[in-house]
PDB file of C-alpha atoms in Angstrom:
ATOM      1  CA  UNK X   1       0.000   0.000   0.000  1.00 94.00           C
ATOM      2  CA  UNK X   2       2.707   2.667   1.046  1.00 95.00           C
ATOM      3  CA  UNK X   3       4.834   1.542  -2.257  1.00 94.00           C
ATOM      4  CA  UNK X   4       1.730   2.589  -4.438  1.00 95.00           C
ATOM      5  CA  UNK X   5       0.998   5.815  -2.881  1.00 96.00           C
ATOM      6  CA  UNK X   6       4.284   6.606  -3.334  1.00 94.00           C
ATOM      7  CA  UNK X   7       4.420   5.344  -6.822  1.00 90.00           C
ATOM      8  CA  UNK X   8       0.914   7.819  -7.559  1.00 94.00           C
ATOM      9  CA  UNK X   9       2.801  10.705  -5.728  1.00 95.00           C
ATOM     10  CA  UNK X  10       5.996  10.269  -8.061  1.00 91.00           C
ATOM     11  CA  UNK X  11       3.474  10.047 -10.723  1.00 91.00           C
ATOM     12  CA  UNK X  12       1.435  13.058 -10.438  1.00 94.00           C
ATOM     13  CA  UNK X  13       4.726  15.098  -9.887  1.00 93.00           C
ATOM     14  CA  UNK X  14       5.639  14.326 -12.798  1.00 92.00           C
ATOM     15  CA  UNK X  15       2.390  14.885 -14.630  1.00 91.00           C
ATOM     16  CA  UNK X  16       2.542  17.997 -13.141  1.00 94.00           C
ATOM     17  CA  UNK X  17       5.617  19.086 -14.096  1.00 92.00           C
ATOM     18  CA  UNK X  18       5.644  17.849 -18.245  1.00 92.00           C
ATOM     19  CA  UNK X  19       2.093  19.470 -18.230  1.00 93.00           C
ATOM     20  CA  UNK X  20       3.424  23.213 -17.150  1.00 95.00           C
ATOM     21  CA  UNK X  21       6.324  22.711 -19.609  1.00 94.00           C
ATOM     22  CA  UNK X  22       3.720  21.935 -22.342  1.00 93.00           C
ATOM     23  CA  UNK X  23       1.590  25.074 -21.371  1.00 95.00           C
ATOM     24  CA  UNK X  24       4.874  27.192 -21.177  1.00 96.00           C
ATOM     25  CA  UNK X  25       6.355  26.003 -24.432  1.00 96.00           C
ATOM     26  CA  UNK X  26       2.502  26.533 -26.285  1.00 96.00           C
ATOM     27  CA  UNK X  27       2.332  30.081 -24.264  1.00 97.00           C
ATOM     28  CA  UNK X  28       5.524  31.137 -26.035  1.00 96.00           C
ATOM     29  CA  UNK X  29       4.760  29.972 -29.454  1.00 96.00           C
ATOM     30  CA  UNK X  30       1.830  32.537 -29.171  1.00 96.00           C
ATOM     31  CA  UNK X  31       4.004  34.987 -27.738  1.00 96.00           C
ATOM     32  CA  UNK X  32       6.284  34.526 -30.995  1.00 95.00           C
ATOM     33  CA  UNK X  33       3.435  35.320 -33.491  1.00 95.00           C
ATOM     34  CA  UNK X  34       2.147  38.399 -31.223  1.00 94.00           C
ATOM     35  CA  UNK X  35       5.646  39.453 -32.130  1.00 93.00           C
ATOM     36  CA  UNK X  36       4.506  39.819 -35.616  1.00 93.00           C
ATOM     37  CA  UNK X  37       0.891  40.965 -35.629  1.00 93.00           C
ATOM     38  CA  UNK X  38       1.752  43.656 -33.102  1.00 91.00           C
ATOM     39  CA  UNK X  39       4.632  45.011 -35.067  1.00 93.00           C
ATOM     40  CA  UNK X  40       3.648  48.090 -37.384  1.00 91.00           C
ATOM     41  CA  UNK X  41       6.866  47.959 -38.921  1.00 91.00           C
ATOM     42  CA  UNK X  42       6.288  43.847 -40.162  1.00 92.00           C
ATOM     43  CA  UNK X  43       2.440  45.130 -41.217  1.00 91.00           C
ATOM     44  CA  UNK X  44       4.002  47.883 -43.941  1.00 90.00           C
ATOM     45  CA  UNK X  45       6.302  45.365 -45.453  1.00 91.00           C
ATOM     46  CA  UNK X  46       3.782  43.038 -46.242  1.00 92.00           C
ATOM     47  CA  UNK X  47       1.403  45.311 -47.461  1.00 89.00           C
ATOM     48  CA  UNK X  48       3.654  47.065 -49.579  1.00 86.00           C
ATOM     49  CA  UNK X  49       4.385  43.271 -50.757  1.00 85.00           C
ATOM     50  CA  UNK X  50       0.877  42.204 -51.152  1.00 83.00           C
ATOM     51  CA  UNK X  51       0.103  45.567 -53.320  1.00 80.00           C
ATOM     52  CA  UNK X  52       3.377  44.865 -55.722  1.00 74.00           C
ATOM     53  CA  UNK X  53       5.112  47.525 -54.035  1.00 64.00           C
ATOM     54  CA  UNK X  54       8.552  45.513 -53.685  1.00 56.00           C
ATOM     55  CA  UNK X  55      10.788  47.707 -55.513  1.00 55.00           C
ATOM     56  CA  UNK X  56      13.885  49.418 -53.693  1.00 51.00           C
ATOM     57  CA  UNK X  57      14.601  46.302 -51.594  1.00 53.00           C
ATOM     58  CA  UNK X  58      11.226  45.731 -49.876  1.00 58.00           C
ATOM     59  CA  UNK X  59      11.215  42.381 -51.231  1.00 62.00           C
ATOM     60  CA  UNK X  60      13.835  41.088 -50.188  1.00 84.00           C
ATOM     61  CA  UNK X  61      13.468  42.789 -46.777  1.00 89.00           C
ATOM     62  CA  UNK X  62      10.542  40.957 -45.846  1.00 91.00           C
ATOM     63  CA  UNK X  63      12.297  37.272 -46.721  1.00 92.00           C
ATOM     64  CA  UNK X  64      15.005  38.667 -44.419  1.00 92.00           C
ATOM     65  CA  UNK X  65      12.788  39.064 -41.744  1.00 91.00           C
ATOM     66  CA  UNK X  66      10.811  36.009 -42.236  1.00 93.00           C
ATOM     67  CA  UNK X  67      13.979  34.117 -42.489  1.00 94.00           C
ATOM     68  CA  UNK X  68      14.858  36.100 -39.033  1.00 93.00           C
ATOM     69  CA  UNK X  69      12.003  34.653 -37.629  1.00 93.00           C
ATOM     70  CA  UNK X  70      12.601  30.992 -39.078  1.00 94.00           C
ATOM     71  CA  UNK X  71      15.965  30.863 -37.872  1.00 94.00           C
ATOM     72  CA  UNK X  72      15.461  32.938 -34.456  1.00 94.00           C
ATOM     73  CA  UNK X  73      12.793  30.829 -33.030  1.00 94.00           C
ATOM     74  CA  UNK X  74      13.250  27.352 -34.196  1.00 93.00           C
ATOM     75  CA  UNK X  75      10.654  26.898 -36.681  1.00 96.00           C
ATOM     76  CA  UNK X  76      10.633  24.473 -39.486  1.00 94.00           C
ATOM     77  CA  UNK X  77       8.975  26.911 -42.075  1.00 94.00           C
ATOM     78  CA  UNK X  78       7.401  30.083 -42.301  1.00 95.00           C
ATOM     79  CA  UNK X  79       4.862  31.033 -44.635  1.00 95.00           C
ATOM     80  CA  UNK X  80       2.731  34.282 -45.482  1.00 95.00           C
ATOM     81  CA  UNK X  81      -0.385  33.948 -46.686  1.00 94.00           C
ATOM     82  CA  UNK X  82      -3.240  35.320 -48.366  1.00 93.00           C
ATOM     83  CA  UNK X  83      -6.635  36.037 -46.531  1.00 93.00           C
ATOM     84  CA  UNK X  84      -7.834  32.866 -48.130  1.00 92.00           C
ATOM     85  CA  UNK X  85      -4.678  30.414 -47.396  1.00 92.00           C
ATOM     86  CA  UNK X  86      -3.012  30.855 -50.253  1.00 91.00           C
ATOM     87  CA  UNK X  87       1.370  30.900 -50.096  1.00 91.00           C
ATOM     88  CA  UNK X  88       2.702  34.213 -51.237  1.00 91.00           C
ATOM     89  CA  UNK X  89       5.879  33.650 -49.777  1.00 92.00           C
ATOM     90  CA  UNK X  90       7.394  30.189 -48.383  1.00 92.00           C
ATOM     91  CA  UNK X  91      11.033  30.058 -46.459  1.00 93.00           C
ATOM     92  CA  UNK X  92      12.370  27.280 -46.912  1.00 91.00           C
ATOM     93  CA  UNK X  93      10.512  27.559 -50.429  1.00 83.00           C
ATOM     94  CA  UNK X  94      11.309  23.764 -51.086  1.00 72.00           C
ATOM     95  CA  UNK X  95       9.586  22.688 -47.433  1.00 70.00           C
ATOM     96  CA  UNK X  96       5.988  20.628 -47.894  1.00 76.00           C
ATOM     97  CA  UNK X  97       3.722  24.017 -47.927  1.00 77.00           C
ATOM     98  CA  UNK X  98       0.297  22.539 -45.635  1.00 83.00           C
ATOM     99  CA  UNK X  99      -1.960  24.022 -48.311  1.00 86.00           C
ATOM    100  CA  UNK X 100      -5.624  22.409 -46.931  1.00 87.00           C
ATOM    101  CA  UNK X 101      -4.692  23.669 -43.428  1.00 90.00           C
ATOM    102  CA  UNK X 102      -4.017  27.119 -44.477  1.00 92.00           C
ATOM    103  CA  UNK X 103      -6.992  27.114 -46.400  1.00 93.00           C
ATOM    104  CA  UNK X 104      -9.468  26.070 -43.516  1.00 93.00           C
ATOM    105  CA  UNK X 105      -7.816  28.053 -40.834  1.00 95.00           C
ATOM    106  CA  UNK X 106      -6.904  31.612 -42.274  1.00 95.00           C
ATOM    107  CA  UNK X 107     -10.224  32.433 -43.066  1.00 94.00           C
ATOM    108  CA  UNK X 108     -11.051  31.643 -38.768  1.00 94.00           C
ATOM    109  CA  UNK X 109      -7.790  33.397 -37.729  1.00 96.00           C
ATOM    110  CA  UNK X 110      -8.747  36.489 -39.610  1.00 95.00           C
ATOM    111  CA  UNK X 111     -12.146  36.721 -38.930  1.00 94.00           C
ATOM    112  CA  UNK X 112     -11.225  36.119 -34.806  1.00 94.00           C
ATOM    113  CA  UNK X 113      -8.055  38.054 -35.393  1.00 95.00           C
ATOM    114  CA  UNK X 114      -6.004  36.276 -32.668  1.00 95.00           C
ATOM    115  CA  UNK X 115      -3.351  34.170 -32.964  1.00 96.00           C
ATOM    116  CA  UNK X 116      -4.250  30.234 -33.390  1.00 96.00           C
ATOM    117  CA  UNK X 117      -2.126  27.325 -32.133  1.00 96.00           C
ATOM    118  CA  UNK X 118      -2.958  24.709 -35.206  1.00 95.00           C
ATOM    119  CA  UNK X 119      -3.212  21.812 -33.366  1.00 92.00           C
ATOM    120  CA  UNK X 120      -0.852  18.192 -34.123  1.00 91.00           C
ATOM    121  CA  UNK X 121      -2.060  16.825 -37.832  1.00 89.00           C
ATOM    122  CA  UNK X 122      -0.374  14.186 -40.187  1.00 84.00           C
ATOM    123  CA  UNK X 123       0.364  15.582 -43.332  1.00 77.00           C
ATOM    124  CA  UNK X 124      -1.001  13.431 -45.921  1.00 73.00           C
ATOM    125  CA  UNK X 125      -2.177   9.442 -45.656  1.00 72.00           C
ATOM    126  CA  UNK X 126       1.847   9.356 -44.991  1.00 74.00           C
ATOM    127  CA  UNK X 127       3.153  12.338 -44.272  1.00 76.00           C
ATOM    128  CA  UNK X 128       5.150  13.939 -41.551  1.00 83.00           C
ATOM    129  CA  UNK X 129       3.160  14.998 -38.281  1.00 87.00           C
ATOM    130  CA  UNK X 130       3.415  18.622 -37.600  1.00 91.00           C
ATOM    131  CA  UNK X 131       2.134  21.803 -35.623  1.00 94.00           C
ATOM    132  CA  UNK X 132       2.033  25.495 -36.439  1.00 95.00           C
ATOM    133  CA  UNK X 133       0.946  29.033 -35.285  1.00 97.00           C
ATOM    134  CA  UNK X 134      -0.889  30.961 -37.592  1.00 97.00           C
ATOM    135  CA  UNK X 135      -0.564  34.618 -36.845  1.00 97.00           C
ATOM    136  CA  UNK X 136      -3.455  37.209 -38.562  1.00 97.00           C
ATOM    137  CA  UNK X 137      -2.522  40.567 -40.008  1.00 96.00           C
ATOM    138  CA  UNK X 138      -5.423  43.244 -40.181  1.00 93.00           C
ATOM    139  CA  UNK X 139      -4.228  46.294 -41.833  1.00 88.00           C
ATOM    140  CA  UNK X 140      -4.470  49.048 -39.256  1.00 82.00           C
ATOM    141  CA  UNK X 141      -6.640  52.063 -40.922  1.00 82.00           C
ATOM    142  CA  UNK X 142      -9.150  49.764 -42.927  1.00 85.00           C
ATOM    143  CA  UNK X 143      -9.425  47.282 -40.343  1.00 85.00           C
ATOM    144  CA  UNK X 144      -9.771  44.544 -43.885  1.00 91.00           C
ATOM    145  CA  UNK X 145      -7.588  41.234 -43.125  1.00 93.00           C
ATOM    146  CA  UNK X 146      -4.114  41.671 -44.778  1.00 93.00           C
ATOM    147  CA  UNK X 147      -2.556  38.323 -44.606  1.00 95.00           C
ATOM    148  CA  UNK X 148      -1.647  35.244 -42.148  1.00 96.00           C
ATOM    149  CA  UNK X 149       1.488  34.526 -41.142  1.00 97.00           C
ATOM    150  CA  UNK X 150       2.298  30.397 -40.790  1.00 97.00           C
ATOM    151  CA  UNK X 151       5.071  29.069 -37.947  1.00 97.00           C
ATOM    152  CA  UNK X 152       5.479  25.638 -39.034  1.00 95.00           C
ATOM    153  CA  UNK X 153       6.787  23.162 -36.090  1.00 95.00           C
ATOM    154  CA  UNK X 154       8.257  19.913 -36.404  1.00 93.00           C
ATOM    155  CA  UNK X 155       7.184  18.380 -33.240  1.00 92.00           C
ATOM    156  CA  UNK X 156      10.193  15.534 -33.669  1.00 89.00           C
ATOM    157  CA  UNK X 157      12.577  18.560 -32.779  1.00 91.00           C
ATOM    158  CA  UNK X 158      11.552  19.350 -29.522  1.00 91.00           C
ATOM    159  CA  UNK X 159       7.873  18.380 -28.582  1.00 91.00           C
ATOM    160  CA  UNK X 160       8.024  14.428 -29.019  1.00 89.00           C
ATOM    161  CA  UNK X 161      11.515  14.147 -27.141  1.00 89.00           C
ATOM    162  CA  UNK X 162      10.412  16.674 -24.408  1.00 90.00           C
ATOM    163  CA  UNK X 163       7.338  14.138 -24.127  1.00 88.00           C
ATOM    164  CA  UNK X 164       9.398  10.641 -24.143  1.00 85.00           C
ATOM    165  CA  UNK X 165      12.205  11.681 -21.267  1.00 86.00           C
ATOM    166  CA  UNK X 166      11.183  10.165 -18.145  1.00 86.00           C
ATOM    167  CA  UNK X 167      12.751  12.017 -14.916  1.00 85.00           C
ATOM    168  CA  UNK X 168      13.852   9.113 -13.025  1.00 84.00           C
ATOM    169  CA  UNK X 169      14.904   5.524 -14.283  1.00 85.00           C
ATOM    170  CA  UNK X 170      12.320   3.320 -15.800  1.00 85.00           C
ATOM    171  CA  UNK X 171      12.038   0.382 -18.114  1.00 86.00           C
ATOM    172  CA  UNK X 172       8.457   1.098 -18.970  1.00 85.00           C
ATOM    173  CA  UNK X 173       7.265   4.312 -18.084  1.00 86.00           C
ATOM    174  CA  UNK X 174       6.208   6.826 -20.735  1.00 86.00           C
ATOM    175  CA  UNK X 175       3.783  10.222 -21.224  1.00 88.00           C
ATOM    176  CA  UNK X 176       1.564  10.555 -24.061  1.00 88.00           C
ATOM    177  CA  UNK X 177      -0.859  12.924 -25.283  1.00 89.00           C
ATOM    178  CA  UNK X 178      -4.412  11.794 -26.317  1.00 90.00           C
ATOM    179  CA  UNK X 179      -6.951  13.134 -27.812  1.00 90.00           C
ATOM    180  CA  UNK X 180     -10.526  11.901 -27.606  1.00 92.00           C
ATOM    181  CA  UNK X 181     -12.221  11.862 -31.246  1.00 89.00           C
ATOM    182  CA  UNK X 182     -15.635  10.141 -31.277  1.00 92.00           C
ATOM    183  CA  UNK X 183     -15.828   7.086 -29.178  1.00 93.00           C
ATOM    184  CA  UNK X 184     -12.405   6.737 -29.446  1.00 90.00           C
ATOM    185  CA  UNK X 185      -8.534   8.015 -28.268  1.00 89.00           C
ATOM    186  CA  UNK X 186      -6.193   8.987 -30.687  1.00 89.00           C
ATOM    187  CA  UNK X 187      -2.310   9.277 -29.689  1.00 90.00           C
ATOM    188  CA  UNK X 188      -0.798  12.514 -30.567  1.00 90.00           C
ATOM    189  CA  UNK X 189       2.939  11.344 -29.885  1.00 88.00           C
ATOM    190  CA  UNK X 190       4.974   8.051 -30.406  1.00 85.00           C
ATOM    191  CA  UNK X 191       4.044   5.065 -28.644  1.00 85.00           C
ATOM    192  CA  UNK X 192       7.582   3.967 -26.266  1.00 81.00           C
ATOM    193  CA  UNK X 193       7.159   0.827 -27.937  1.00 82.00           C
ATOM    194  CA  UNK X 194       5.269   1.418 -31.059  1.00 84.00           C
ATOM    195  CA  UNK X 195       7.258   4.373 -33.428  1.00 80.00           C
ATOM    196  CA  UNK X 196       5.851   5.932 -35.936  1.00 78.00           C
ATOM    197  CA  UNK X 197       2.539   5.391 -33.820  1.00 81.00           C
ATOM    198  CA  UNK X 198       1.520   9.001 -33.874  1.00 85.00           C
ATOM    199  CA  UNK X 199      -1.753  10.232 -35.344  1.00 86.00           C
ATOM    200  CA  UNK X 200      -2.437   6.979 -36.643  1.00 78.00           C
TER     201      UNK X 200
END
């Protein structure tokens, strides 16, 4: 009896602590798009990009600061969008662009205008598993939507691992994150003894 109450104390410490980390690490991948759609500077750029006012280096200025934003925060891919999910620019431009998640989510985003976590969704029958935030851009004086910004996350780089290290030694023990969908539970991360379990 003692050896299972301690063994429900150890766990709920440690349920405790992976799920503050998780609400941390979602708070600041928020926080990173609020960067952008609070930033008048960011807004003129695009809009002088989505009117085919470019010239004199604004191009290439605003794939320097998505690229900054890529690179600075850790994100797989970052892609601007049109008010109706359609890629006007795409860093890396050779990454897998998630084309029917834009679509269904910018017009929400925009229409809400607060940033959206997209939740954990396998690209394709086969594809690769992956997050984003999805950051709205209203244009200031007309108060129209302007564009959406895409953070694309590869949860393999930090999520998943964060979610398979076990504090304290154990030949079994492991955390997962379920969803409920119908009558049913659907893993969000890697079975310990079932990769490539995921979403599927």
């Amino acid at each position: 009896s003692r050896f299972r109450e301690e063994a429900a104390r150890q766990l709920a410490g440690i349920a405790r602590l992976k799920t503050d980390e998780l609400v941390r690490w979602r708070a600041e991948r928020i926080a990173d798009g609020r960067v952008l759609q609070d930033n008048a500077a960011f807004h003129a750029i695009v809009r002088s990009r989505l009117d085919g006012n470019a010239d004199g280096g604004r191009g290439a200025e605003l794939e320097e600061w998505l690229e900054g934003v890529r690179r600075g925060y850790g994100y797989e891919q970052v892609v601007l969008a049109a008010p109706d999910g359609s890629p006007r620019v795409a860093l890396p431009p050779v990454a897998q662009t998630p084309l029917a998640r834009l679509r269904r989510a910018c017009p929400e985003v925009l229409r809400t205008r607060e940033t959206a976590f997209l939740d954990l969704e396998r690209e394709g029958p086969s594809g690769p598993v992956r997050a984003g935030v999805l950051v709205p851009l209203v244009d200031r004086v007309s108060g129209k939507p302007l564009a959406a910004v895409y953070l694309g996350i590869d949860p393999s780089e930090f999520l998943f691992p964060f979610i398979s290290r076990w504090p304290v030694p154990s030949h079994t023990a492991e955390t997962l994150l379920v969803r409920r969908e119908g009558d049913a539970a659907l893993f969000l991360n890697d079975l310990r003894f079932a990769p490539g379990s995921a979403l599927s």
